[in-house]
Coordinates of N, CA and C in Angstrom, one line a residue:
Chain A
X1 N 3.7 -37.8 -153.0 CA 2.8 -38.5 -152.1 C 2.6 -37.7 -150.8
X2 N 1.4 -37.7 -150.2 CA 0.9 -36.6 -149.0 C 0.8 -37.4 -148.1
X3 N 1.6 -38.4 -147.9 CA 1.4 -39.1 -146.8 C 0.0 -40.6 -146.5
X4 N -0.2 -40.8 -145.2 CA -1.3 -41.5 -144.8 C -2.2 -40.7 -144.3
X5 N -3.5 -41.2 -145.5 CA -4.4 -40.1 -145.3 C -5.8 -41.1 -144.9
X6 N -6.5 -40.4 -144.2 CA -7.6 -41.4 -143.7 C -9.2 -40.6 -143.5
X7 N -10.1 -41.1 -144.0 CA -11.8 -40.8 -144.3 C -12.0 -41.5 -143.4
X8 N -13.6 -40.7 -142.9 CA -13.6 -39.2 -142.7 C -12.4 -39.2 -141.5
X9 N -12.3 -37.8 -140.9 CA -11.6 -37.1 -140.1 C -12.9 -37.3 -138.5
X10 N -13.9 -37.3 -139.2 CA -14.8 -37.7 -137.7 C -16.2 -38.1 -138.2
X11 N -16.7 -39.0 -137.4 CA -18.0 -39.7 -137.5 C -18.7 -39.5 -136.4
X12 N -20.0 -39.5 -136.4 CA -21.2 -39.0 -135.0 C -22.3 -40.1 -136.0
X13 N -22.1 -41.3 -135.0 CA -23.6 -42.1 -135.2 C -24.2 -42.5 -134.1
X14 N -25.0 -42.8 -134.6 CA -26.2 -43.1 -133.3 C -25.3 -45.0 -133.0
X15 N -25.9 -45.4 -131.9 CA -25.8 -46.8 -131.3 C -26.5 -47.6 -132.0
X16 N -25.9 -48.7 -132.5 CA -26.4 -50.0 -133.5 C -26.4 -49.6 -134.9
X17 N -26.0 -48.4 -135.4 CA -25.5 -48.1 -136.7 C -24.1 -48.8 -136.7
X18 N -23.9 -49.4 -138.2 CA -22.5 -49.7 -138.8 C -21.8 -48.6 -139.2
X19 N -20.5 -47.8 -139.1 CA -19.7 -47.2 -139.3 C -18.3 -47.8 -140.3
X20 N -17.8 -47.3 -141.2 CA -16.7 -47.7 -142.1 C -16.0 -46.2 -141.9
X21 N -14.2 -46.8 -141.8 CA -13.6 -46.2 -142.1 C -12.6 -46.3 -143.1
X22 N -11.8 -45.6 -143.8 CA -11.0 -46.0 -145.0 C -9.4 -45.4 -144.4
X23 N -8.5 -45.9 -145.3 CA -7.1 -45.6 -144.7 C -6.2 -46.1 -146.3
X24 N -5.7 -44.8 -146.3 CA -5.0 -44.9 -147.5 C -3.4 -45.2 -147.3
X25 N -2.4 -45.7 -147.5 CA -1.4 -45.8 -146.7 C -0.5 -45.1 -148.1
X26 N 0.8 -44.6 -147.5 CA 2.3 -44.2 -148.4 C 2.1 -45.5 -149.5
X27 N 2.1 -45.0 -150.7 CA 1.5 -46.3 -151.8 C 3.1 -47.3 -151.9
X28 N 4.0 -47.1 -151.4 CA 4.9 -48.0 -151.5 C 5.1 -48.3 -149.9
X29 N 4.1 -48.7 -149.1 CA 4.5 -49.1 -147.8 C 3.7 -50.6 -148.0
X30 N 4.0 -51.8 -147.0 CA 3.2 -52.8 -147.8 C 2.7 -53.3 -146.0
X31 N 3.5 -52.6 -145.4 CA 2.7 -52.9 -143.7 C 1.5 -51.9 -143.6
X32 N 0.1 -52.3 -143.1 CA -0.7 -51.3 -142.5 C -1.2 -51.5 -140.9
X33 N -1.3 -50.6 -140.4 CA -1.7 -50.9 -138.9 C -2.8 -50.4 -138.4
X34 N -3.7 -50.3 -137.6 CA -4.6 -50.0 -136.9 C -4.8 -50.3 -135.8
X35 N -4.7 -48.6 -135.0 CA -4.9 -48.6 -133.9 C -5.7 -47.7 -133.4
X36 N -6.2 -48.3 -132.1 CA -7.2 -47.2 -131.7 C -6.9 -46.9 -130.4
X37 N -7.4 -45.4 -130.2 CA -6.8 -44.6 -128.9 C -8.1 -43.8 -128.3
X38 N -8.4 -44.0 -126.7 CA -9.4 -43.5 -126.3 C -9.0 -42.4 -125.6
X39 N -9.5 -41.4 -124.9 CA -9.2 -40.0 -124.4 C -8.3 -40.7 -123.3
X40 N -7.2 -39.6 -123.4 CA -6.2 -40.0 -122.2 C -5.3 -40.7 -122.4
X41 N -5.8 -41.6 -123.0 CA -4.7 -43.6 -123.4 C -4.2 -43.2 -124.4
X42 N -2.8 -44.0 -124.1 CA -1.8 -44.1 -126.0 C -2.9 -45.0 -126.3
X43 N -2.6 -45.1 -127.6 CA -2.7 -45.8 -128.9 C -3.1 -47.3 -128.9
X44 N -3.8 -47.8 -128.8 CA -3.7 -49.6 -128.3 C -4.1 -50.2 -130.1
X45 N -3.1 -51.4 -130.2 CA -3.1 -52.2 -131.7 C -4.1 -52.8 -131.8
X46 N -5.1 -53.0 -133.1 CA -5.9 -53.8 -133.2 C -5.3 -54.6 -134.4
X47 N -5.1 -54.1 -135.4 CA -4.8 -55.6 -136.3 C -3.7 -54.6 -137.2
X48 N -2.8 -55.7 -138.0 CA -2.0 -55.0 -139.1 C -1.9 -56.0 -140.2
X49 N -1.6 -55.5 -141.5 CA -1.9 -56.3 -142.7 C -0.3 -55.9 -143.0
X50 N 0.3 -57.2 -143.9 CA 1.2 -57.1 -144.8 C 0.7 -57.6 -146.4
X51 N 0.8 -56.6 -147.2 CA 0.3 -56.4 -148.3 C -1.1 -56.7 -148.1
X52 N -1.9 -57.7 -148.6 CA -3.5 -57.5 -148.4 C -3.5 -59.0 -146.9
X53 N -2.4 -59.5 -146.9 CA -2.9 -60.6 -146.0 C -3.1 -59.9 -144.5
X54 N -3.7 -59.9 -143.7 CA -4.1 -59.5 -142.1 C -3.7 -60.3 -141.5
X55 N -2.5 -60.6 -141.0 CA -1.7 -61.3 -139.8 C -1.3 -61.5 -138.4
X56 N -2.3 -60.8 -138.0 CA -2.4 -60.2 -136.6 C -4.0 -59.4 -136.5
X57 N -4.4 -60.1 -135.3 CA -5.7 -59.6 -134.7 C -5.3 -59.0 -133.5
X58 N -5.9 -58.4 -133.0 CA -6.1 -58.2 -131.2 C -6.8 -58.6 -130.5
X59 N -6.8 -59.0 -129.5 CA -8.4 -59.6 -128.5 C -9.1 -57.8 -128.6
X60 N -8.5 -57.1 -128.6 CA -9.4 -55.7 -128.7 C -10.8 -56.0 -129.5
X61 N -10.1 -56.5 -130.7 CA -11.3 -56.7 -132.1 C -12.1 -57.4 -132.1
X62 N -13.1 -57.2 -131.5 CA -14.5 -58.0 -131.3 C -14.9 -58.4 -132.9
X63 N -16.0 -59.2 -132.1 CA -16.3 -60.2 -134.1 C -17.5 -58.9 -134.6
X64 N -17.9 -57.7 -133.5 CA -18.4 -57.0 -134.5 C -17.3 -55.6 -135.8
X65 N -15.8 -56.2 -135.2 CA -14.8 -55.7 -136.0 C -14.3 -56.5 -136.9
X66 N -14.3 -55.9 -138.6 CA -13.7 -56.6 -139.3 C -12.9 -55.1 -139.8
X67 N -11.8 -56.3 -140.1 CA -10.8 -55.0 -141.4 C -10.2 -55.5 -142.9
X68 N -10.1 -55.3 -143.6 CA -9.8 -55.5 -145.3 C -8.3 -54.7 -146.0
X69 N -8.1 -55.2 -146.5 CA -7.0 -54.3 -147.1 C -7.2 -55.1 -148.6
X70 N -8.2 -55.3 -149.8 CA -7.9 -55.8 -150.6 C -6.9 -55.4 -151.6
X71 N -6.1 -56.1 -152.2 CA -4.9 -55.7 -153.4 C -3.9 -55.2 -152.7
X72 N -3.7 -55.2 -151.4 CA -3.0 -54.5 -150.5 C -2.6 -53.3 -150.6
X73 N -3.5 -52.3 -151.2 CA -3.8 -50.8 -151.2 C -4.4 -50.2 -149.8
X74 N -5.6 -49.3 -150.2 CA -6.1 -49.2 -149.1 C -6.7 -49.7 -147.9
X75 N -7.0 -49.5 -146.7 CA -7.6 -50.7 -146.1 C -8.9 -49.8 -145.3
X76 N -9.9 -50.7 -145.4 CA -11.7 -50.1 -144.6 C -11.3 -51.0 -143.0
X77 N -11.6 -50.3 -142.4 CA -12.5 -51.2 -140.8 C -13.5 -50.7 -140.7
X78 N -14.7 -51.6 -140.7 CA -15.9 -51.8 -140.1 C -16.4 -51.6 -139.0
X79 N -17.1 -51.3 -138.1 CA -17.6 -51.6 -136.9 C -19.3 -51.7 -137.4
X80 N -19.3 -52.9 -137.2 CA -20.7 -53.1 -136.9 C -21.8 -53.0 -135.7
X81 N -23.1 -52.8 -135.7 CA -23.3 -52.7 -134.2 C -23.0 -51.7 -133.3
X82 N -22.3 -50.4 -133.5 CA -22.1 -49.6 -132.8 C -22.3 -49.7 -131.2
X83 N -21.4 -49.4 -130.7 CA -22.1 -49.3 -128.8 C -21.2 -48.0 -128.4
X84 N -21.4 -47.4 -127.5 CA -20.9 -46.2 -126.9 C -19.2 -46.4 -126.4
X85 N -19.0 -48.0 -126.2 CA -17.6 -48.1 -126.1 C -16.9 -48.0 -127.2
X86 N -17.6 -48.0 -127.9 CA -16.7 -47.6 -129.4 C -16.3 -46.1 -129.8
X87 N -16.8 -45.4 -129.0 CA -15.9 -44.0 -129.0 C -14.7 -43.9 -129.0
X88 N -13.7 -43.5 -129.8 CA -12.3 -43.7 -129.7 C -11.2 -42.7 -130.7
X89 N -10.4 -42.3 -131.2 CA -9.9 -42.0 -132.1 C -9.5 -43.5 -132.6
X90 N -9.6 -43.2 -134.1 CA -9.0 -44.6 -134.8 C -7.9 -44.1 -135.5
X91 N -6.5 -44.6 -135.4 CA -5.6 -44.4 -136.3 C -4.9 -45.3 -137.1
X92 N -4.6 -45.4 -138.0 CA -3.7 -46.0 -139.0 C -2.4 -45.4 -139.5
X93 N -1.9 -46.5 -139.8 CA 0.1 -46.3 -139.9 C 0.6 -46.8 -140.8
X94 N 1.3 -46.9 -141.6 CA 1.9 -47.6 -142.8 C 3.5 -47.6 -142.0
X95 N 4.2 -49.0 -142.9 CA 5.0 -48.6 -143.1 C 6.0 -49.8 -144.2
X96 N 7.1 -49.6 -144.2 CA 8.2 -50.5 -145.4 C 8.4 -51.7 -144.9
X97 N 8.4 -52.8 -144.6 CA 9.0 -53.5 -143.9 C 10.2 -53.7 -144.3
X98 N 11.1 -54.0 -142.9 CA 12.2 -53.9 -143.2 C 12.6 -54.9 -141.8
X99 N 13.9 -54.3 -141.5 CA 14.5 -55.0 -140.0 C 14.2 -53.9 -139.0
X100 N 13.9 -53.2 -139.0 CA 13.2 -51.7 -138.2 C 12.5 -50.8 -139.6
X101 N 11.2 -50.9 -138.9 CA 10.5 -49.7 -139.7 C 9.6 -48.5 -139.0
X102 N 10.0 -47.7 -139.7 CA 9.5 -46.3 -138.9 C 8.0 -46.2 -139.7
X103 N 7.2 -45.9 -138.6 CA 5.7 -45.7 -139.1 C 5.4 -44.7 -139.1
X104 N 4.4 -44.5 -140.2 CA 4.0 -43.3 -140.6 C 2.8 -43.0 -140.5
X105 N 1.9 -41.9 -139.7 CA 0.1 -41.9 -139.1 C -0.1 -41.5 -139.9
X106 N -1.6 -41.7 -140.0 CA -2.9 -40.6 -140.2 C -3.1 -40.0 -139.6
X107 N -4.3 -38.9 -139.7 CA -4.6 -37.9 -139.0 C -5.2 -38.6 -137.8
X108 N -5.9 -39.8 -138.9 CA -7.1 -40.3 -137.5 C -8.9 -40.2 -137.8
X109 N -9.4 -41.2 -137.3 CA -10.8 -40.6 -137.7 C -11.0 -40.6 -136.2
X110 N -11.9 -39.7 -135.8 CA -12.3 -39.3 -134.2 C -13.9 -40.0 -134.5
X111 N -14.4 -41.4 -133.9 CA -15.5 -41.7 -134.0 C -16.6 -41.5 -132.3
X112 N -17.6 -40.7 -132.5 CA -18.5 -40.8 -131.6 C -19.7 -41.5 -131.9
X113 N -20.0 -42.4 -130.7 CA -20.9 -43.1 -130.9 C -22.3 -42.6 -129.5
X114 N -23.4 -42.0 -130.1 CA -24.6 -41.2 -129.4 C -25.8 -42.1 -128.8
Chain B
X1 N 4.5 -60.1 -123.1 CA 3.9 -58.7 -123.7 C 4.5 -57.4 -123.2
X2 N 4.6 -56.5 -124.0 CA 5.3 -55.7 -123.4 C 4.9 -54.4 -122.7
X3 N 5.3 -54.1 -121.8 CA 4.6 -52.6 -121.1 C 5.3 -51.3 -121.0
X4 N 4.9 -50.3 -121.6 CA 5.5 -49.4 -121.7 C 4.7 -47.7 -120.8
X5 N 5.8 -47.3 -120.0 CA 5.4 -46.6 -119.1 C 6.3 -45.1 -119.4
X6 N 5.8 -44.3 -119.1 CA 6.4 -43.1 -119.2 C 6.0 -42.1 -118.2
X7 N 7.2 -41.2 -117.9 CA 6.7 -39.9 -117.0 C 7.2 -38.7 -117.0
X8 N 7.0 -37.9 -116.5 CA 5.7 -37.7 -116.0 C 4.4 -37.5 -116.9
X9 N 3.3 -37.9 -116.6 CA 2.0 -37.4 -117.1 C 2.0 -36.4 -117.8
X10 N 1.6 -35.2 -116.9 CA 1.3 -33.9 -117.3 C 2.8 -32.9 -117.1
X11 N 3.0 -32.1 -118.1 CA 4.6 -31.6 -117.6 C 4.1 -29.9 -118.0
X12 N 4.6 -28.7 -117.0 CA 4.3 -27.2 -117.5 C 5.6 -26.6 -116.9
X13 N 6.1 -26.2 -117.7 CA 7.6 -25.4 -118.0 C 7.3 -24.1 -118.6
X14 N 8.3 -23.1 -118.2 CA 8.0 -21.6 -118.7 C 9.2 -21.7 -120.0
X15 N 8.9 -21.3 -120.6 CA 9.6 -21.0 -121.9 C 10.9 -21.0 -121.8
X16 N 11.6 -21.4 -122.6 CA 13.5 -21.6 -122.2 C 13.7 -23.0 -122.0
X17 N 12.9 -23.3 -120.4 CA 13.5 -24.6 -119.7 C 14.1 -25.7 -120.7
X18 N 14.7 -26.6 -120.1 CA 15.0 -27.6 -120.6 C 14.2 -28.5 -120.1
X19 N 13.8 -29.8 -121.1 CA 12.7 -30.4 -120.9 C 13.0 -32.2 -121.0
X20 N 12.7 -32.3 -120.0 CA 13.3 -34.1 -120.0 C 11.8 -35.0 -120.1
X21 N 11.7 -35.8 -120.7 CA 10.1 -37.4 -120.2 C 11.0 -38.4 -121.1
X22 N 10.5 -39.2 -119.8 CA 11.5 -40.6 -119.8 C 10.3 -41.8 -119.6
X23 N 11.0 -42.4 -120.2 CA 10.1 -43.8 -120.8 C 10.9 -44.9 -120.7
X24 N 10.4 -45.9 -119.7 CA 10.8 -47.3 -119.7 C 10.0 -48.3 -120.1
X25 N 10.4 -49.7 -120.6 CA 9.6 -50.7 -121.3 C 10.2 -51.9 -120.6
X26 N 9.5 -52.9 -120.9 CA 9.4 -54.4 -119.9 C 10.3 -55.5 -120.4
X27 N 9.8 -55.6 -122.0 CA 11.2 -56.6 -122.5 C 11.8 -56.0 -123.8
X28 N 12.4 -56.9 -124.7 CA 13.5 -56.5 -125.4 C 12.6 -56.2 -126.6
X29 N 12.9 -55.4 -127.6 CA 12.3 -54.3 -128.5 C 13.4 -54.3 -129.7
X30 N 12.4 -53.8 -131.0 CA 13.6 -53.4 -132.2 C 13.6 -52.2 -132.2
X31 N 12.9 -51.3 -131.6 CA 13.3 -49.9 -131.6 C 12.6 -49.5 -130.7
X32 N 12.8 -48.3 -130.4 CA 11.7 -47.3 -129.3 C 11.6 -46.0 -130.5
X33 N 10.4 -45.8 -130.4 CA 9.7 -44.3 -131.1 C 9.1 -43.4 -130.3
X34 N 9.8 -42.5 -130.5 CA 9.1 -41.2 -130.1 C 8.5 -40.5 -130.7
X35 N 6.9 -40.1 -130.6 CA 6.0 -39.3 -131.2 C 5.7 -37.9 -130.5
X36 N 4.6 -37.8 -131.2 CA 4.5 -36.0 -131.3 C 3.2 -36.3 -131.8
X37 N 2.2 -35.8 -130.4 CA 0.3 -35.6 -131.0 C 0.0 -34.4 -130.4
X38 N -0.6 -33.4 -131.5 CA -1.2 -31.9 -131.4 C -2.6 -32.4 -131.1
X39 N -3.3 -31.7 -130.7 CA -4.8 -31.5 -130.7 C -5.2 -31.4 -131.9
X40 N -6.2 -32.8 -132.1 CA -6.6 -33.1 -133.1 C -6.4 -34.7 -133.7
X41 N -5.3 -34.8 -133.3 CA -4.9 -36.8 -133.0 C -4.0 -37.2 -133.8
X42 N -3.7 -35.9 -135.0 CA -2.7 -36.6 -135.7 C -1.1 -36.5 -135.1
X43 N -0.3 -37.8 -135.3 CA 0.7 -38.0 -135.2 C 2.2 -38.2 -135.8
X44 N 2.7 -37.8 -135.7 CA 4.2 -37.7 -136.3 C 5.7 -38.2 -135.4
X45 N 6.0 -39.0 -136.4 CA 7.5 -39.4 -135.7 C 8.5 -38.5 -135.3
X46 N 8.8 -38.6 -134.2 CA 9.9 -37.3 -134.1 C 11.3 -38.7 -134.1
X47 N 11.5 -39.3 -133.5 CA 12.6 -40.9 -133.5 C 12.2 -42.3 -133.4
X48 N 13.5 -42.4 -134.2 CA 13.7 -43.8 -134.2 C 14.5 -44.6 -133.5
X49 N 14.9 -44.6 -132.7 CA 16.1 -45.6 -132.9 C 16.3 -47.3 -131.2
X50 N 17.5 -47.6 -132.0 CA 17.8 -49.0 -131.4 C 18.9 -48.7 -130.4
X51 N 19.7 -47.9 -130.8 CA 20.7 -47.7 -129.8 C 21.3 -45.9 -129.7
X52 N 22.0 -45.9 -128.6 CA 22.9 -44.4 -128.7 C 21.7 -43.0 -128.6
X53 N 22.0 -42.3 -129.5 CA 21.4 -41.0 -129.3 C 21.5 -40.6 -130.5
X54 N 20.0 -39.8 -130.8 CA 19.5 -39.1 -132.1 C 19.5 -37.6 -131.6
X55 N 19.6 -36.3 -132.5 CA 19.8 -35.3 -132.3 C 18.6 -34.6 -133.4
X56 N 17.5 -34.0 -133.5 CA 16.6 -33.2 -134.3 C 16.8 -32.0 -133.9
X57 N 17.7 -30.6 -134.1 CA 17.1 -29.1 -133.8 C 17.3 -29.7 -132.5
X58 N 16.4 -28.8 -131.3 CA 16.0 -29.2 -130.1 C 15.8 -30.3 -129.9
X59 N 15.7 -31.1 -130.6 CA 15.0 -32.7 -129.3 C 16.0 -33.2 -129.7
X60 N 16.8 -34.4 -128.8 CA 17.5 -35.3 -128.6 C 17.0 -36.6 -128.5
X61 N 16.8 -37.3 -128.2 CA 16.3 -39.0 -128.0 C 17.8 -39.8 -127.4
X62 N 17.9 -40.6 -126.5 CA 18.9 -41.3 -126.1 C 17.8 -42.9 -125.5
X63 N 18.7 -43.6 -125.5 CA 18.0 -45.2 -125.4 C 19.5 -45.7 -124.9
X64 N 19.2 -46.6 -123.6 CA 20.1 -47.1 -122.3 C 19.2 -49.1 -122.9
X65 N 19.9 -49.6 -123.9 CA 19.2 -50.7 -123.7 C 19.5 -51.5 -123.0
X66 N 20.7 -51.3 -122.4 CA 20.5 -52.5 -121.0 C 19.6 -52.1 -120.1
X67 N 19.4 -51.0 -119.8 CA 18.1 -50.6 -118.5 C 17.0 -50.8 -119.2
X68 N 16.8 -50.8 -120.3 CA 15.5 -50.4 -121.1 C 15.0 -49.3 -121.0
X69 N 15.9 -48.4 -121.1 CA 15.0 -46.6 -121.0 C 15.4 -45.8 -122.0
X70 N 14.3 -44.9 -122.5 CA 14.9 -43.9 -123.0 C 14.2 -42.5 -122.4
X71 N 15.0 -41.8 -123.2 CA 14.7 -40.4 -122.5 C 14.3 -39.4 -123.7
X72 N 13.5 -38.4 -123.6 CA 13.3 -37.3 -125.0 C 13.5 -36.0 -124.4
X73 N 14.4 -34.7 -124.8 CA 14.9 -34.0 -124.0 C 14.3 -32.9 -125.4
X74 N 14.3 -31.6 -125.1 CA 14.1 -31.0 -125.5 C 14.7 -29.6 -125.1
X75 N 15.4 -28.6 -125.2 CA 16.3 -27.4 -125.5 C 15.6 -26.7 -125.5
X76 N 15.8 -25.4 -124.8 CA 15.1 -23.9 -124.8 C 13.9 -23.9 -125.5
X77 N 13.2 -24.4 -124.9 CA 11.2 -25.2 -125.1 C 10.9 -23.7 -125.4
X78 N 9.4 -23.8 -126.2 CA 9.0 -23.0 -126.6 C 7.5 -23.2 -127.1
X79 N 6.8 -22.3 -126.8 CA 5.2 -22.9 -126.7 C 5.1 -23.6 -127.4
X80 N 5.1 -23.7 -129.1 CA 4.6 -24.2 -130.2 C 5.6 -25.8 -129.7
X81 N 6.5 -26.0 -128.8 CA 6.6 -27.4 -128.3 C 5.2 -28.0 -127.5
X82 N 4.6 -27.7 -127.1 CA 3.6 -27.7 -126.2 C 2.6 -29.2 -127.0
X83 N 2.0 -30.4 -126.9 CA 1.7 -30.9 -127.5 C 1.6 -32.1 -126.5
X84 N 1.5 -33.3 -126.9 CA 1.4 -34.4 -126.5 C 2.1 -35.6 -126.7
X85 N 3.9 -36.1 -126.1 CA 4.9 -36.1 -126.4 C 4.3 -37.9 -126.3
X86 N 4.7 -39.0 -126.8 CA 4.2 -40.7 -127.1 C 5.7 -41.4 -126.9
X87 N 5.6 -42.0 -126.0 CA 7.1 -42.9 -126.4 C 6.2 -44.5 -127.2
X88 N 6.8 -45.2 -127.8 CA 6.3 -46.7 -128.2 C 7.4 -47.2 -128.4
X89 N 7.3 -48.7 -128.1 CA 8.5 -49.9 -128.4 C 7.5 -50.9 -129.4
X90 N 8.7 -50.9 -130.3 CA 8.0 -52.0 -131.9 C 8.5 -53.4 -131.0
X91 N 8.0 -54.4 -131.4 CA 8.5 -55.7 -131.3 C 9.4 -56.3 -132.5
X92 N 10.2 -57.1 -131.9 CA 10.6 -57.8 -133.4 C 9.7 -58.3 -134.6
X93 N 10.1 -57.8 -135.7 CA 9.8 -59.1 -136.7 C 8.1 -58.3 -137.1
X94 N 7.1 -58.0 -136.3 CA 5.9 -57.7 -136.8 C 5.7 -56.1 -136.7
X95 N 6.8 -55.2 -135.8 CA 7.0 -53.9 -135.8 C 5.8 -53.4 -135.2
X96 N 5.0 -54.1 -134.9 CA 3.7 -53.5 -134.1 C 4.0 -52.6 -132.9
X97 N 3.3 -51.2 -132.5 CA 3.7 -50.7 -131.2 C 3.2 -50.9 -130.2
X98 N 3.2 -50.9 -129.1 CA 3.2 -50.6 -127.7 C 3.5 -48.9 -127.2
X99 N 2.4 -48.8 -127.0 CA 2.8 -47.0 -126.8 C 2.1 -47.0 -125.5
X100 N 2.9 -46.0 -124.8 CA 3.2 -45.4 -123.6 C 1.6 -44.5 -123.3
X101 N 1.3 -44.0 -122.1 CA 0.5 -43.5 -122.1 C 0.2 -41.9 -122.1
X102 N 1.3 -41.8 -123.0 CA 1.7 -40.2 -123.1 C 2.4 -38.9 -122.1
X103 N 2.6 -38.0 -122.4 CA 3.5 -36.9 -121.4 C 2.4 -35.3 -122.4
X104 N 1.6 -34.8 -121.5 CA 0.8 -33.8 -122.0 C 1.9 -32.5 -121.6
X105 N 2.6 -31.6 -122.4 CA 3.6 -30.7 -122.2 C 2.7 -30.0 -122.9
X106 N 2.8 -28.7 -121.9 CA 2.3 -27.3 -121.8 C 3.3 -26.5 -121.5
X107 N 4.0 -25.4 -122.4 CA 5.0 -24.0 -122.3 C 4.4 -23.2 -122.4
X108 N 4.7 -22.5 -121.1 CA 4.6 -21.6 -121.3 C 4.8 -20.0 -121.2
X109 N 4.5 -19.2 -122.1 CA 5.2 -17.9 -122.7 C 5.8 -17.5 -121.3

């Protein structure tokens, strides 16, 4: 297994385009996370899924954000609507649940919005 | 909610030094993690832990949980340390992070 791997590595769309990202997680991890990080700032949470259920939102995640993890494999986030604040690195993390679990990144997709 | 702070910001050391960034958090935590982001965004766990002190090669990690602090130290630094050092505290029970707002470490030769 190569790890958490995440499509694309970068996106450049114009404003008011929809943008998808995909996030493949360690295929035996059943936590996934998504976070997003703007220049300068750690990391801030937007939602995490155990197996396919999503049990935690953010106030971050506007209703033009959705996210999926169906069969509890991979998981897409959406952004609909594009706006310029949505420029950010997006990353995702897997991990085992346990009583402490160590998470494991992606690279990240680096999204610009023009 | 919890807040997680770290310092210093920006850190530049000549090659050798010993290298300390210390990170404190607001309430009680199932672990503190220390990361590691290169240019480019991707990130890697360098520790884990809940109590005591971890030892990797050069880096150490130690965690004071009655103060709430920890610290990430690094041994006769060396550029290819150079990177962008993350502390985060998981919560109980949902392991979600709270990350720090990073320590940008520049060695140099």
């Amino acid at each position: 297994d190569t790890g958490v791997s995440q499509d694309p590595r970068h996106k450049i769309t114009k404003r008011g385009q929809n943008v998808t990202f995909r996030c493949d997680p360690i295929s035996e991890h059943n936590r996934l996370y998504w976070y997003r990080q703007t220049l300068g700032q750690g990391p801030e949470f937007l939602t995490y899924f155990q197996n396919e259920a999503q049990l935690e939102k953010s106030r971050l995640l506007s209703d033009r954000f959705s996210a999926e993890r169906p069969k509890g494999s991979f998981s897409t986030l959406e952004i609909q609507r594009t706006e310029q604040g949505d420029s950010a690195m997006y990353l995702c993390a897997s991990s085992f649940v346990a009583a402490i679990s160590e998470a494991f990144f992606g690279q990240g997709t680096r999204l610009t919005v023009v | 909610k919890n807040e997680v702070e770290q310092s210093p910001q920006n850190l530049t050391a000549q090659e050798g030094e010993f290298i300390t960034i210390n990170c404190s958090y607001s309430v009680g935590i199932s672990a503190l993690h220390w990361l590691q982001q290169h240019p480019g965004g991707g990130i890697v766990s360098l520790f884990m832990l809940s109590s005591g002190k971890k030892k990797h090669g050069r880096l150490i990690a130690t965690i004071n949980i009655q103060e709430k602090h920890s610290s990430l130290h690094i041994t006769a630094s060396h550029p290819r340390d150079s990177a962008v050092y993350i502390c985060a505290a998981s919560n109980f029970g949902n392991e979600k992070l709270t990350f720090g707002t990073g320590t940008r470490l520049t060695i140099i030769p």
